[in-house]
Short mmCIF file of C-alpha atoms in Angstrom, two decimals:
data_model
loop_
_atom_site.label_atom_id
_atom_site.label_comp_id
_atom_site.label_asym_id
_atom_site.label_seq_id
_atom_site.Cartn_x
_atom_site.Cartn_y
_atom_site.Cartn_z
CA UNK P 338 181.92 1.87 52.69
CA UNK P 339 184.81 4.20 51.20
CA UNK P 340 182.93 7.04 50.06
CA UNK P 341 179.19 7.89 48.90
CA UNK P 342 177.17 11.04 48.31
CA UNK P 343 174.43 12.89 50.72
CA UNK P 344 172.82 15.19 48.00
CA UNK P 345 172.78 14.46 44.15
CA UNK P 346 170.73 16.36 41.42
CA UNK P 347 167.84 13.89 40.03
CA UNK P 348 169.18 11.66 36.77
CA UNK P 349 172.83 13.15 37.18
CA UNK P 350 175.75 10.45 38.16
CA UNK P 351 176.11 10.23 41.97
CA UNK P 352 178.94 12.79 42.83
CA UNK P 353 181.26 11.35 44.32
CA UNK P 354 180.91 8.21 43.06
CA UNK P 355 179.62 5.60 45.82
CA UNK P 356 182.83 3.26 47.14
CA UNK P 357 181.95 0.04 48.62
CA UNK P 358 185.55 -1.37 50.26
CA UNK P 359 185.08 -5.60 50.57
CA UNK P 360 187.42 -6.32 53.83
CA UNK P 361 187.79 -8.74 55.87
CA UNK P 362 187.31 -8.32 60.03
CA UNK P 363 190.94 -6.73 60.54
CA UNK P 364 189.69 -3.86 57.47
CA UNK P 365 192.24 -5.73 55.11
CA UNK P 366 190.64 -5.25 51.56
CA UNK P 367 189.66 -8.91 50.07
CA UNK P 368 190.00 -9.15 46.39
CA UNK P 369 188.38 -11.96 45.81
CA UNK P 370 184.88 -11.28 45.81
CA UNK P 371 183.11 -10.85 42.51
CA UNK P 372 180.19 -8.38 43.24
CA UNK P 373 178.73 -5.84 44.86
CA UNK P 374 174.89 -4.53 44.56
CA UNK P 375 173.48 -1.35 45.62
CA UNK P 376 169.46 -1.58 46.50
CA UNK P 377 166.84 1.48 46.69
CA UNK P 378 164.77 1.08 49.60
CA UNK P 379 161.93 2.63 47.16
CA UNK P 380 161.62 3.24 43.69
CA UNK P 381 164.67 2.82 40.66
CA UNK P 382 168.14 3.87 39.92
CA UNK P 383 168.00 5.65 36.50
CA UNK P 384 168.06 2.27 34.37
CA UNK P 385 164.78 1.49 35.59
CA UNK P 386 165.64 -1.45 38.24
CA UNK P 387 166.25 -1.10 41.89
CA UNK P 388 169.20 -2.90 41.83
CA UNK P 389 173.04 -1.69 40.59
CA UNK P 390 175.39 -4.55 40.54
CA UNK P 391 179.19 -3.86 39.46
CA UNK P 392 182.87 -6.20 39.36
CA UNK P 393 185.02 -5.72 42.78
CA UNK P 394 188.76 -4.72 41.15
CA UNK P 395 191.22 -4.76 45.07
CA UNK P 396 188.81 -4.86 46.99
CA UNK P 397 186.50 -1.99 45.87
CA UNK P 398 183.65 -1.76 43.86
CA UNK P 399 182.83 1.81 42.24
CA UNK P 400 179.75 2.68 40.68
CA UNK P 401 180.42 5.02 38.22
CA UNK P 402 177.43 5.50 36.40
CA UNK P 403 174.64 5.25 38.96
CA UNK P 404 171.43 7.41 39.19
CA UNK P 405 168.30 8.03 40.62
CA UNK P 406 165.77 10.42 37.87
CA UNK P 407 163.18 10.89 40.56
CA UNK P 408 163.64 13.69 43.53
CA UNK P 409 163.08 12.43 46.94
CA UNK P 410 164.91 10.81 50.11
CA UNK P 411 166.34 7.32 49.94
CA UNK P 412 168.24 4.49 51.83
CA UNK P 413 170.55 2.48 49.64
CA UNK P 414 172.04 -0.53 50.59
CA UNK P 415 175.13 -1.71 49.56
CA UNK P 416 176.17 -5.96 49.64
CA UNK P 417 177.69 -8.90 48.39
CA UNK P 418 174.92 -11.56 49.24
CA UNK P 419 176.48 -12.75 52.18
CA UNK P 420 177.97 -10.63 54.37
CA UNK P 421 176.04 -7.93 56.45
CA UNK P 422 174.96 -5.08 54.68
CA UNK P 423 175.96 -1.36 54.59
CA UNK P 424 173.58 1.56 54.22
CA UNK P 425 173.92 5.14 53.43
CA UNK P 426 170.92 7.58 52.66
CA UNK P 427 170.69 10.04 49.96
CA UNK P 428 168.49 12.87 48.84
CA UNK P 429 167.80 13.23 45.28
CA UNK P 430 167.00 17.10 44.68
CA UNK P 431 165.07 17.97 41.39
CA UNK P 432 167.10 18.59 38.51
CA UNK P 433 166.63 22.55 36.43
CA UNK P 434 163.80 23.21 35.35
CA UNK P 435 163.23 22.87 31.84
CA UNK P 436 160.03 22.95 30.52
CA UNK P 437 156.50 24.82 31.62
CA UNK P 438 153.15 23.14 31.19
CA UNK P 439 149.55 24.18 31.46
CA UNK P 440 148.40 22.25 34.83
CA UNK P 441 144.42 23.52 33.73
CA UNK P 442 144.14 25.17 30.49
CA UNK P 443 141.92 28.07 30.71
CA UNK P 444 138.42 27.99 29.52
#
């Protein structure tokens, strides 16, 4: 893994944006992989799936649009298919408010 975030605001783009480095065992990047796919332990990135899949361009793959809408504490895993996974966790903290609502309207 390159780089990923800790803390993000809920259905903002993950700042930075997560870095998954493809290398082989000597940490030499290998271009020629195809894919890497980020999984939520729980629940769904912002495009409703728990999956994000994106190209590998030398070696890395960046996910530059990836989000979680929902506030809370996740692991996300990060792999190719076939070689051992990576993991980072995140928290998701609740965006601004931006509306108020009647929980119980009064009698």
């Amino acid at each position: 893994m390159q780089q990923a975030p800790t803390n993000v605001t809920a259905g903002a783009v993950f700042t930075p944006n997560v870095k998954i480095a493809v290398s082989d065992q000597f940490g030499n990047l290998n271009t020629t992989y195809s894919v890497v796919t980020l999984t939520l332990n729980t629940g769904t990135f912002s495009t409703g799936t728990a999956t994000a899949t994106v190209g590998v361009s030398a070696g890395v793959a960046t996910f530059t649009t990836t989000a979680i809408k929902t506030a809370g504490t996740y692991l996300v895993t990060a792999t190719d298919g076939t070689m051992t996974p990576t993991s980072f966790t995140l928290t998701v903290s609740p965006a601004a408010a931006s509306k108020v609502a009647f929980v119980q309207a009064p009698p």
